XYZ file of C-alpha atoms in Angstrom:
682
model
C -55.827 0.819 -26.035
C -55.565 3.707 -28.559
C -53.051 2.990 -31.297
C -50.997 6.104 -30.576
C -50.721 5.257 -26.878
C -49.599 1.733 -27.756
C -46.873 3.208 -29.957
C -45.549 5.359 -27.124
C -45.423 2.324 -24.819
C -43.639 0.306 -27.501
C -41.048 3.060 -27.921
C -40.508 3.090 -24.162
C -39.900 -0.659 -24.059
C -37.425 -0.390 -26.925
C -35.446 2.401 -25.306
C -35.326 0.728 -21.889
C -34.173 -2.641 -23.227
C -30.668 -4.037 -22.629
C -29.589 -3.906 -26.295
C -26.717 -1.631 -27.394
C -27.749 1.990 -27.780
C -27.350 2.162 -31.620
C -29.705 -0.819 -32.012
C -32.262 0.767 -29.684
C -32.166 4.088 -31.541
C -32.678 2.384 -34.901
C -35.556 0.295 -33.520
C -37.098 3.468 -32.056
C -37.178 5.084 -35.513
C -38.665 1.943 -37.023
C -41.451 2.002 -34.438
C -42.302 5.611 -35.327
C -42.435 4.872 -39.063
C -44.581 1.794 -38.489
C -46.995 3.754 -36.317
C -50.253 5.478 -37.226
C -48.517 8.680 -38.347
C -48.057 9.910 -41.941
C -44.241 9.727 -41.609
C -42.122 8.865 -44.676
C -38.586 9.009 -43.137
C -36.725 9.931 -39.986
C -33.296 11.012 -38.791
C -31.904 11.128 -35.272
C -29.068 13.492 -34.350
C -27.238 13.511 -30.996
C -25.123 16.345 -29.723
C -21.396 15.665 -29.754
C -19.059 18.474 -28.761
C -20.281 21.699 -30.360
C -22.399 20.088 -33.091
C -24.921 17.390 -33.955
C -24.040 13.957 -35.316
C -26.379 11.690 -37.275
C -26.682 8.434 -35.347
C -29.732 6.740 -36.923
C -31.925 7.183 -40.029
C -34.729 5.352 -41.809
C -36.643 5.891 -45.024
C -35.979 7.917 -48.165
C -35.266 11.617 -48.559
C -38.325 12.555 -50.639
C -41.365 13.669 -48.763
C -43.357 16.582 -47.546
C -43.219 18.717 -44.450
C -40.369 18.252 -41.896
C -41.286 17.891 -38.231
C -38.296 18.741 -35.963
C -38.482 17.704 -32.309
C -35.802 18.903 -29.880
C -34.404 16.361 -27.427
C -33.763 18.059 -24.096
C -33.056 16.862 -20.589
C -31.162 17.861 -17.489
C -31.238 21.516 -18.572
C -29.345 20.965 -21.841
C -29.941 20.054 -25.473
C -29.255 16.404 -26.179
C -30.070 16.232 -29.866
C -32.839 16.479 -32.478
C -35.392 14.115 -33.994
C -36.208 15.069 -37.606
C -39.252 13.414 -39.242
C -40.343 13.869 -42.853
C -44.090 13.523 -43.511
C -45.610 11.987 -46.623
C -46.300 14.494 -49.449
C -49.304 16.715 -48.714
C -49.739 15.115 -45.270
C -50.021 16.959 -41.989
C -50.010 16.017 -38.308
C -53.106 16.181 -36.188
C -52.584 17.913 -32.817
C -52.961 14.602 -30.963
C -50.388 12.993 -33.294
C -47.863 15.741 -32.554
C -48.488 15.341 -28.825
C -47.835 11.614 -29.110
C -44.575 12.216 -31.025
C -43.458 14.829 -28.494
C -44.154 12.339 -25.720
C -42.065 9.734 -27.553
C -39.257 12.304 -27.998
C -39.402 13.069 -24.283
C -39.054 9.375 -23.476
C -36.078 9.234 -25.867
C -34.444 12.180 -24.059
C -34.912 10.447 -20.697
C -33.420 7.248 -22.115
C -30.392 9.189 -23.374
C -29.894 10.791 -19.957
C -30.187 7.360 -18.337
C -27.684 5.905 -20.810
C -25.141 8.655 -20.079
C -25.557 8.340 -16.335
C -25.213 4.555 -16.471
C -22.134 4.824 -18.688
C -20.480 7.302 -16.319
C -21.285 5.087 -13.339
C -20.016 2.012 -15.193
C -16.742 3.630 -16.237
C -15.966 4.956 -12.749
C -17.068 1.736 -11.062
C -14.884 -0.389 -13.306
C -11.997 2.037 -12.877
C -12.447 1.754 -9.109
C -12.274 -2.032 -9.419
C -9.074 -1.669 -11.443
C -7.636 0.531 -8.693
C -8.400 -1.943 -5.903
C -7.281 -5.026 -7.838
C -4.161 -3.617 -9.526
C -0.898 -5.368 -8.702
C 1.052 -2.131 -9.174
C 1.193 1.183 -11.015
C 1.768 -0.334 -14.454
C -1.063 -2.810 -14.023
C -3.462 -0.049 -12.925
C -2.594 2.270 -15.816
C -2.857 -0.500 -18.413
C -6.253 -1.634 -17.103
C -7.672 1.895 -17.182
C -6.408 2.448 -20.745
C -7.959 -0.857 -21.826
C -11.227 0.156 -20.177
C -11.375 3.389 -22.206
C -10.742 1.493 -25.430
C -13.577 -0.889 -24.527
C -15.782 2.192 -24.125
C -15.179 3.159 -27.742
C -11.992 5.224 -27.871
C -9.373 4.387 -30.484
C -6.363 4.902 -28.211
C -5.720 5.684 -24.552
C -2.289 6.145 -23.030
C -0.696 7.549 -19.904
C 2.415 9.674 -20.199
C 4.834 10.622 -17.436
C 6.220 14.174 -17.433
C 9.987 13.979 -16.995
C 12.063 16.901 -15.607
C 13.821 17.081 -18.983
C 10.573 18.225 -20.627
C 9.887 14.864 -22.273
C 6.619 12.986 -21.919
C 7.326 9.256 -21.763
C 4.502 6.774 -22.474
C 4.031 4.461 -19.500
C 1.033 2.311 -20.505
C -1.372 2.268 -23.450
C -4.220 0.335 -25.087
C -5.848 0.447 -28.504
C -3.914 1.717 -31.537
C -0.608 1.660 -29.648
C 1.413 1.724 -32.863
C 0.784 5.461 -32.922
C 3.148 5.848 -29.966
C 6.142 4.122 -31.561
C 8.859 6.727 -31.827
C 6.446 9.574 -31.055
C 7.944 12.766 -29.612
C 5.819 14.633 -27.063
C 7.014 17.316 -24.660
C 5.444 19.452 -21.984
C 7.608 22.557 -22.342
C 7.089 25.392 -24.847
C 8.676 23.500 -27.764
C 6.445 22.796 -30.816
C 6.043 19.216 -29.551
C 4.668 20.656 -26.304
C 1.723 22.503 -27.880
C -0.601 19.533 -28.217
C -3.281 18.633 -25.647
C -0.803 16.561 -23.596
C 1.809 19.296 -23.215
C -0.780 21.982 -22.484
C -2.550 19.808 -19.901
C 0.722 19.134 -18.080
C 1.746 22.802 -18.056
C -1.636 24.203 -17.055
C -2.860 21.405 -14.796
C -6.243 21.549 -16.599
C -7.943 19.318 -19.209
C -7.208 20.188 -22.835
C -9.465 19.218 -25.767
C -8.474 19.019 -29.435
C -11.760 19.201 -31.336
C -10.317 18.606 -34.804
C -7.024 17.027 -35.847
C -7.517 18.531 -39.309
C -8.096 22.118 -38.254
C -6.058 22.822 -35.100
C -2.671 24.288 -36.167
C -1.059 23.330 -32.847
C -1.404 19.658 -33.778
C 0.842 19.978 -36.835
C 3.735 17.795 -35.477
C 1.428 14.772 -35.217
C -1.350 15.437 -37.779
C -0.153 13.151 -40.530
C 0.530 10.314 -38.104
C -2.890 10.750 -36.448
C -4.636 10.624 -39.844
C -2.910 7.337 -40.663
C -4.359 5.841 -37.489
C -7.793 7.377 -38.036
C -7.809 9.861 -35.129
C -10.010 12.923 -35.575
C -10.015 14.440 -32.074
C -8.296 13.953 -28.733
C -8.151 15.186 -25.158
C -5.618 15.131 -22.322
C -6.244 15.168 -18.568
C -3.557 15.911 -15.939
C -2.842 13.230 -13.348
C -1.977 14.607 -9.922
C 0.131 12.285 -7.799
C 1.542 13.176 -4.376
C 0.362 16.766 -4.748
C 1.851 17.555 -8.168
C 1.077 17.027 -11.847
C 2.918 13.790 -12.541
C 1.567 12.860 -15.955
C -1.475 12.883 -18.196
C -4.225 10.596 -19.409
C -4.529 10.971 -23.203
C -7.569 9.799 -25.169
C -8.180 9.699 -28.957
C -11.467 9.365 -30.873
C -12.148 8.460 -34.554
C -14.643 11.308 -34.988
C -14.272 15.048 -34.666
C -15.595 16.983 -31.693
C -15.943 13.805 -29.627
C -15.455 15.439 -26.220
C -18.470 17.407 -25.062
C -18.730 19.016 -21.640
C -20.247 15.941 -20.036
C -17.588 13.610 -21.465
C -14.829 15.945 -20.247
C -16.307 15.893 -16.734
C -16.398 12.094 -16.766
C -12.773 11.818 -17.896
C -11.743 14.444 -15.312
C -13.323 12.283 -12.609
C -11.512 9.275 -14.008
C -8.171 11.133 -13.960
C -8.754 12.125 -10.318
C -9.548 8.513 -9.441
C -6.323 7.360 -11.121
C -4.317 9.985 -9.209
C -5.782 8.898 -5.863
C -5.126 5.244 -6.716
C -1.493 6.014 -7.610
C -1.110 7.873 -4.308
C -2.402 4.805 -2.481
C -0.181 2.387 -4.399
C 2.900 4.503 -3.733
C 2.092 4.738 -0.041
C 1.758 0.965 0.095
C 5.004 0.565 -1.818
C 6.757 2.794 0.720
C 5.349 0.637 3.502
C 6.576 -2.502 1.736
C 10.033 -1.002 1.345
C 10.195 0.080 4.975
C 8.991 -3.348 6.053
C 12.033 -4.981 4.453
C 14.654 -2.230 4.541
C 16.377 0.012 7.016
C 15.263 3.599 6.245
C 18.644 5.123 7.145
C 20.982 2.982 5.042
C 18.522 1.434 2.596
C 19.939 -1.995 3.453
C 17.720 -5.063 3.852
C 16.611 -5.610 7.438
C 16.089 -8.599 9.726
C 12.797 -9.567 8.074
C 14.447 -9.720 4.654
C 17.279 -11.756 6.166
C 14.766 -14.287 7.452
C 13.228 -14.702 4.004
C 16.590 -14.863 2.224
C 17.895 -17.451 4.675
C 15.106 -19.900 3.775
C 16.488 -20.016 0.235
C 20.121 -20.669 1.164
C 21.788 -23.672 -0.424
C 25.415 -24.774 -0.118
C 27.907 -23.377 2.390
C 27.713 -19.809 3.768
C 29.350 -17.713 6.451
C 27.207 -15.472 8.630
C 29.209 -12.490 9.936
C 27.726 -10.391 12.706
C 29.397 -6.954 12.604
C 29.184 -4.271 15.275
C 30.366 -0.635 15.180
C 31.729 -0.458 18.682
C 32.163 3.315 18.734
C 28.709 4.343 17.535
C 27.550 5.310 21.014
C 30.577 7.528 21.532
C 30.042 9.256 18.174
C 26.408 9.939 19.044
C 27.387 11.323 22.429
C 30.298 13.432 21.180
C 28.944 14.769 17.882
C 25.196 14.139 17.973
C 22.776 11.737 16.314
C 23.315 13.175 12.832
C 27.010 12.323 12.968
C 26.145 8.817 14.162
C 23.735 8.406 11.259
C 26.426 9.614 8.857
C 28.803 7.031 10.328
C 26.255 4.269 9.784
C 25.461 5.331 6.217
C 29.096 5.686 5.144
C 30.141 2.450 6.836
C 27.310 0.588 5.114
C 28.523 1.802 1.709
C 32.083 0.783 2.535
C 30.951 -2.662 3.675
C 28.849 -3.166 0.547
C 31.856 -2.410 -1.635
C 33.746 -5.269 0.044
C 31.128 -7.949 -0.540
C 31.899 -10.790 -2.928
C 29.633 -11.194 -5.938
C 26.863 -13.150 -4.191
C 27.382 -11.632 -0.762
C 24.572 -9.795 1.011
C 24.633 -7.090 3.676
C 21.865 -6.341 6.210
C 21.420 -3.819 8.987
C 19.899 -5.237 12.135
C 19.689 -2.455 14.719
C 21.860 0.234 16.234
C 25.399 -0.199 14.957
C 24.934 -3.861 14.083
C 25.231 -5.200 10.525
C 25.164 -8.717 9.205
C 26.912 -10.099 6.127
C 26.054 -13.374 4.398
C 29.085 -14.613 2.455
C 29.116 -17.566 0.058
C 31.634 -20.250 0.976
C 33.241 -21.357 4.216
C 35.948 -20.199 6.614
C 38.478 -19.414 3.878
C 36.116 -17.001 2.093
C 35.116 -15.408 5.397
C 38.785 -14.880 6.290
C 39.308 -13.104 2.947
C 36.389 -10.790 3.696
C 37.768 -10.102 7.165
C 41.165 -9.217 5.728
C 39.595 -6.836 3.186
C 37.482 -5.333 5.959
C 40.515 -4.545 8.068
C 42.292 -2.834 5.166
C 39.217 -0.844 4.128
C 38.633 0.519 7.629
C 42.137 1.895 7.943
C 41.055 5.053 6.097
C 39.035 7.450 8.303
C 35.412 8.146 7.406
C 34.378 11.736 6.685
C 31.422 12.633 8.938
C 31.035 16.157 7.590
C 31.863 19.550 9.117
C 35.564 18.707 9.042
C 35.156 15.637 11.264
C 36.819 12.350 10.369
C 36.548 9.104 12.288
C 38.350 5.790 11.979
C 35.620 3.267 12.619
C 36.253 0.149 14.691
C 34.323 -2.983 13.781
C 34.126 -6.228 15.701
C 32.840 -9.344 13.954
C 31.683 -12.794 15.003
C 31.344 -15.520 12.375
C 29.307 -18.746 12.323
C 29.262 -21.167 9.408
C 26.207 -22.660 7.734
C 25.536 -25.551 7.957
C 28.683 -26.510 9.922
C 27.837 -24.600 13.107
C 24.032 -24.528 12.770
C 21.351 -25.005 10.138
C 18.677 -22.630 11.453
C 18.884 -18.858 11.357
C 18.107 -18.374 15.029
C 20.826 -20.791 16.106
C 23.307 -19.426 13.588
C 22.674 -15.871 14.810
C 23.168 -16.943 18.401
C 26.451 -18.626 17.643
C 27.656 -15.655 15.611
C 26.653 -13.479 18.569
C 28.672 -15.661 20.923
C 31.662 -15.206 18.609
C 31.048 -11.437 18.482
C 30.994 -11.187 22.266
C 34.256 -13.088 22.386
C 35.764 -10.717 19.783
C 34.771 -7.709 21.871
C 36.039 -9.301 25.057
C 39.401 -10.193 23.502
C 39.720 -6.945 21.513
C 39.898 -8.845 18.246
C 38.440 -7.688 14.953
C 37.372 -11.148 13.815
C 36.395 -14.327 15.721
C 34.887 -17.610 14.515
C 32.409 -19.567 16.576
C 33.800 -22.698 18.175
C 32.611 -25.273 20.655
C 34.704 -23.483 23.242
C 32.157 -20.665 23.178
C 29.454 -22.930 24.586
C 28.922 -21.002 27.795
C 25.811 -19.466 26.326
C 24.403 -22.927 25.637
C 24.971 -23.971 29.232
C 23.332 -20.797 30.439
C 20.328 -21.508 28.235
C 19.933 -24.921 29.812
C 20.105 -23.403 33.270
C 17.490 -20.818 32.350
C 15.176 -23.506 30.962
C 15.455 -25.618 34.116
C 14.824 -22.588 36.311
C 11.862 -21.513 34.186
C 10.167 -24.881 34.492
C 10.611 -24.687 38.255
C 9.236 -21.117 38.294
C 6.120 -22.254 36.450
C 5.549 -25.054 38.898
C 6.161 -22.928 42.014
C 4.458 -19.689 40.916
C 7.553 -17.489 40.665
C 6.260 -15.747 37.517
C 4.719 -12.305 37.985
C 2.397 -10.185 35.847
C 3.729 -6.784 34.910
C 1.985 -4.090 32.892
C 2.759 -1.113 30.698
C 0.042 1.489 30.025
C -1.403 2.257 26.612
C -2.065 5.991 26.771
C -4.727 8.308 25.379
C -2.492 10.811 23.581
C -4.966 13.646 24.067
C -4.964 13.400 27.869
C -1.891 11.338 28.746
C -4.095 9.018 30.792
C -4.114 5.199 30.522
C -6.600 3.823 27.987
C -5.467 0.220 28.410
C -2.640 -1.924 29.769
C -0.416 -4.448 28.020
C 0.164 -7.419 30.305
C 3.755 -8.716 30.402
C 5.360 -11.657 32.140
C 8.396 -11.400 34.414
C 10.283 -14.018 36.385
C 10.951 -13.225 40.037
C 13.955 -15.355 41.007
C 14.612 -14.427 44.600
C 15.147 -10.670 44.642
C 16.131 -10.642 40.980
C 13.525 -9.927 38.295
C 14.589 -11.814 35.192
C 13.689 -9.810 32.070
C 11.669 -11.453 29.327
C 14.568 -11.086 26.904
C 16.439 -13.767 28.892
C 13.770 -16.425 29.267
C 11.269 -15.915 26.412
C 13.708 -17.016 23.637
C 14.596 -20.081 25.685
C 10.903 -20.862 26.211
C 10.240 -20.507 22.490
C 12.989 -22.982 21.601
C 11.806 -25.461 24.219
C 8.128 -25.220 23.240
C 7.279 -23.805 26.662
C 5.605 -20.617 25.418
C 2.014 -21.991 25.540
C 2.516 -22.814 29.219
C 3.550 -19.208 29.904
C 0.607 -17.753 27.963
C -1.900 -20.026 29.727
C -0.311 -19.049 33.049
C -1.060 -15.398 32.240
C -4.687 -16.172 31.338
C -5.247 -18.102 34.569
C -3.822 -15.217 36.600
C -5.996 -12.633 34.831
C -9.125 -14.655 35.514
C -8.601 -13.811 39.204
C -8.413 -10.041 38.611
C -10.932 -7.295 37.809
C -10.295 -3.938 36.191
C -12.157 -1.388 34.098
C -9.203 -0.836 31.790
C -8.842 -3.029 28.690
C -6.054 -5.578 29.146
C -3.850 -6.614 26.214
C -2.361 -10.119 26.233
C 0.214 -11.362 23.716
C -0.393 -14.784 22.178
C 2.493 -16.648 20.572
C 2.099 -18.678 17.352
C 2.301 -21.913 19.353
C -0.371 -20.820 21.810
C -2.766 -19.689 19.081
C -3.068 -23.253 17.774
C -2.893 -24.959 21.173
C -6.139 -26.791 21.901
C -6.057 -25.576 25.525
C -6.349 -21.926 24.497
C -10.144 -21.870 24.204
C -10.502 -23.483 27.627
C -8.084 -20.943 29.079
C -10.093 -18.061 27.612
C -13.515 -19.363 28.662
C -13.404 -17.820 32.186
C -12.487 -14.464 30.621
C -15.453 -14.191 28.253
C -17.209 -10.866 28.721
C -14.115 -9.314 30.268
C -12.332 -6.382 28.673
C -9.529 -8.515 27.210
C -7.765 -7.951 23.891
C -5.525 -10.545 22.255
C -2.368 -9.345 20.509
C -0.852 -11.339 17.649
C 2.050 -10.724 15.306
C 1.931 -11.537 11.612
C 4.138 -14.598 12.286
C 1.418 -16.056 14.500
C -0.885 -16.277 11.465
C 1.562 -18.009 9.126
C 0.618 -21.556 10.149
C -2.317 -23.464 8.587
C -5.414 -23.078 10.714
C -4.260 -19.842 12.338
C -6.698 -17.585 10.479
C -9.632 -19.886 11.280
C -8.672 -19.809 14.969
C -8.446 -16.007 14.837
C -12.015 -15.760 13.525
C -13.100 -18.190 16.219
C -11.609 -15.967 18.926
C -13.339 -12.937 17.448
C -16.682 -14.767 17.503
C -16.107 -15.501 21.199
C -16.052 -11.753 21.764
C -12.328 -11.157 22.157
C -11.087 -8.160 20.111
C -7.925 -9.050 18.194
C -4.947 -6.686 17.798
C -2.252 -6.960 15.082
C 1.095 -6.299 16.775
C 4.182 -4.821 15.052
C 2.130 -3.608 12.073
C 4.316 -2.263 9.275
C 7.036 -4.911 9.439
C 5.645 -6.896 6.498
C 3.429 -6.112 3.513
C 1.363 -9.239 4.186
C 0.002 -7.329 7.212
C -2.049 -5.247 4.788
C -3.864 -8.325 3.541
C -4.394 -9.470 7.124
C -5.952 -6.149 8.136
C -8.402 -6.307 5.241
C -9.275 -10.003 5.387
C -9.304 -10.739 9.117
C -11.304 -9.299 12.014
C -8.660 -7.042 13.566
C -10.093 -4.143 15.547
C -6.737 -2.546 16.368
C -3.132 -2.513 15.155
C 0.110 -1.499 16.866
C 2.519 0.411 14.634
C 6.047 -0.959 14.860
C 8.346 1.089 17.099
C 10.902 1.419 14.313
C 8.742 4.051 12.593
C 8.117 6.037 15.784
C 11.865 6.154 16.404
C 12.262 8.066 13.136
C 10.009 10.975 14.160
C 11.943 14.199 13.814
C 14.852 12.287 12.278
C 13.616 10.513 9.177
C 10.978 11.998 6.820
C 10.373 8.555 5.332
C 9.424 7.131 8.715
C 7.059 10.065 9.279
C 5.513 9.543 5.835
C 4.990 5.862 6.660
C 3.264 6.761 9.942
C 0.900 9.107 8.100
C 0.174 6.485 5.450
C -0.607 3.849 8.082
C -2.923 6.304 9.852
C -4.807 7.050 6.623
C -5.157 3.328 5.912
C -6.424 2.598 9.416
C -9.109 5.263 9.062
C -10.291 3.754 5.793
C -10.464 0.300 7.429
C -11.935 1.699 10.700
C -9.167 0.110 12.774
C -7.729 1.784 15.874
C -3.962 2.437 15.969
C -1.436 2.393 18.812
C 1.986 3.981 18.204
C 4.604 1.844 19.994
C 8.008 2.881 21.308
C 7.201 6.491 22.269
C 10.131 7.731 24.339
C 10.290 11.505 23.817
C 7.939 14.430 24.306
C 8.453 15.581 20.701
C 7.325 12.164 19.446
C 4.174 12.459 21.554
C 3.467 15.944 20.233
C 4.023 14.904 16.608
C 1.779 11.839 16.851
C -0.958 13.911 18.453
C -0.672 16.616 15.786
C -1.133 14.221 12.842
C -4.129 12.457 14.390
C -2.893 9.458 16.402
C -5.036 8.844 19.485
C -3.183 6.044 21.333
C 0.461 5.486 22.224
C 2.722 3.256 24.307
C 6.309 3.563 25.431
C 8.849 4.419 28.078
C 7.756 8.066 28.024
C 4.848 7.074 30.279
C 6.686 4.468 32.291
C 8.568 1.213 32.048
C 6.789 -2.073 32.786
C 5.881 -2.364 36.474
C 3.970 -4.895 38.609
C 0.458 -5.105 37.199
C -1.225 -4.184 40.477
C 0.753 -0.944 40.628
C -0.241 -0.052 37.080
C -3.938 -0.890 37.533
C -4.342 0.503 41.052
C -1.782 3.335 41.425
């Protein structure tokens, strides 16, 4: 092989190796000087900003003629290779061609290096975005990434309405930020790259700390830390400029056009990631809080109750006049009553007391201590409610509250039982017109009724008195059924016993698997073109008889609905994957009640999710609920999971869901549950 050709191949291998770029550039020069050319020394310059920067050199200065080779690629100048020949030497035409070929290979290697760096930075930033535990974690990881890529300092500042820019996260020479004053208004401290980027919404580059007069407030400090240039990039979050990404380099003119484009892309990625994190945070909040009052909800109560130690009083409170306020003054007045009452109740709580909103006009207070402490709260409640509540527009209303109290662990040691006993006391308070009633054994009628229901339910199972009902799942575009949710009802003579009466009893008695298997056996005898949705309880999911019960339904259009609670037990997720492998699509019911649902949607084979009815009820009434519905829809599209909006009861809800992109809905608007045959074969 000719010696010159061998040199070109050697240069190619050097430039395409995995070593750091500075080492490769130095080795490239060494290969040229060791080659068959009369070269005495060499210098390599790369373009940075508006000028050239020396990045590698070899050999002495003395010599003869200079040979300058331009490095070009991608339609732009990348740098220059300057070679000094030995005194009185000259290059043969074939030698120059070989050197030009080597320079061309160098230009391609530089383009490849830049492209790989850009891909690496954005890929790693994307990983930071998906793995971040929250906003602060994301911002810190991105700043650390930029420092790893060679910058001296990277920080993210938040633009406050006061005109201040407050550092949120940083990496690198973070001492620079201690006590620093940066603004984004027209003050002198707002004329740097950060302030200008926030005002204009466009990237701003400071090419020289020494020369730019606008950098005067920070020049001396920047010199101490060795900064010579910087740039700032606006971060757009939720449709507005929220803050800026600020980057500092130890050399002047460090931000050329290509680098600015890369950092712009990075800033956009950060903005999108912050949008996503905030949407998820809103979902988490709504999962555990009532959107109207901001109080913790039933789900939060369940989690808090698991941590209770000592003696507590559970007070179930009901605003008995809420319905009348809604009817007389409208829903807005009713909402005002709820919000103002919640604030008044919170002000009465003892130090460790907790207040929750359950539904409608029902609140729940957890009070530390026993009957004596609960009595004190009841007394304070009566005094506080003497003063009328201002509902706006000159309307005042003296709210009436009824309360039932059960003591933990005296009356019960589980939340479900404690709630039931507090509810028994509440019903007694309403019946007797009292403000405050404690649970007692004399209120055991409900217990006796439960036993009667359980005995009757067992008989109904044995004698076939249970009936399948259905409620359509509707295509929102046409209003036609796109599926049917199968429900169970108990026909006791001419009376149809609603599920709300016998399902809780069946759950307590461990009878739920029998009911679910009853439904599966009945469906095996039916045929329909519409997809059928069947609810599986947590107990049924792990019951060994489930797979046998589903076997006759393989190949049928059957979907299995599960709540997040059904997947809390060990082995539940494995069973879910097993059902999916059998060919049964799995639906996550009541999506949006808990943030763990997000992990379930990503990690488990759900093909559909049903959005909790609480969000749909806020359409036209609560912007937060509407925002949550839009966020869930966007997430479902990313995960390619179908959505069903539950609890649709009004035409305006239907229209709104259709307008934002929902395709399926379910609710009383299209009919209450009816016998399954009537729903399937109208």
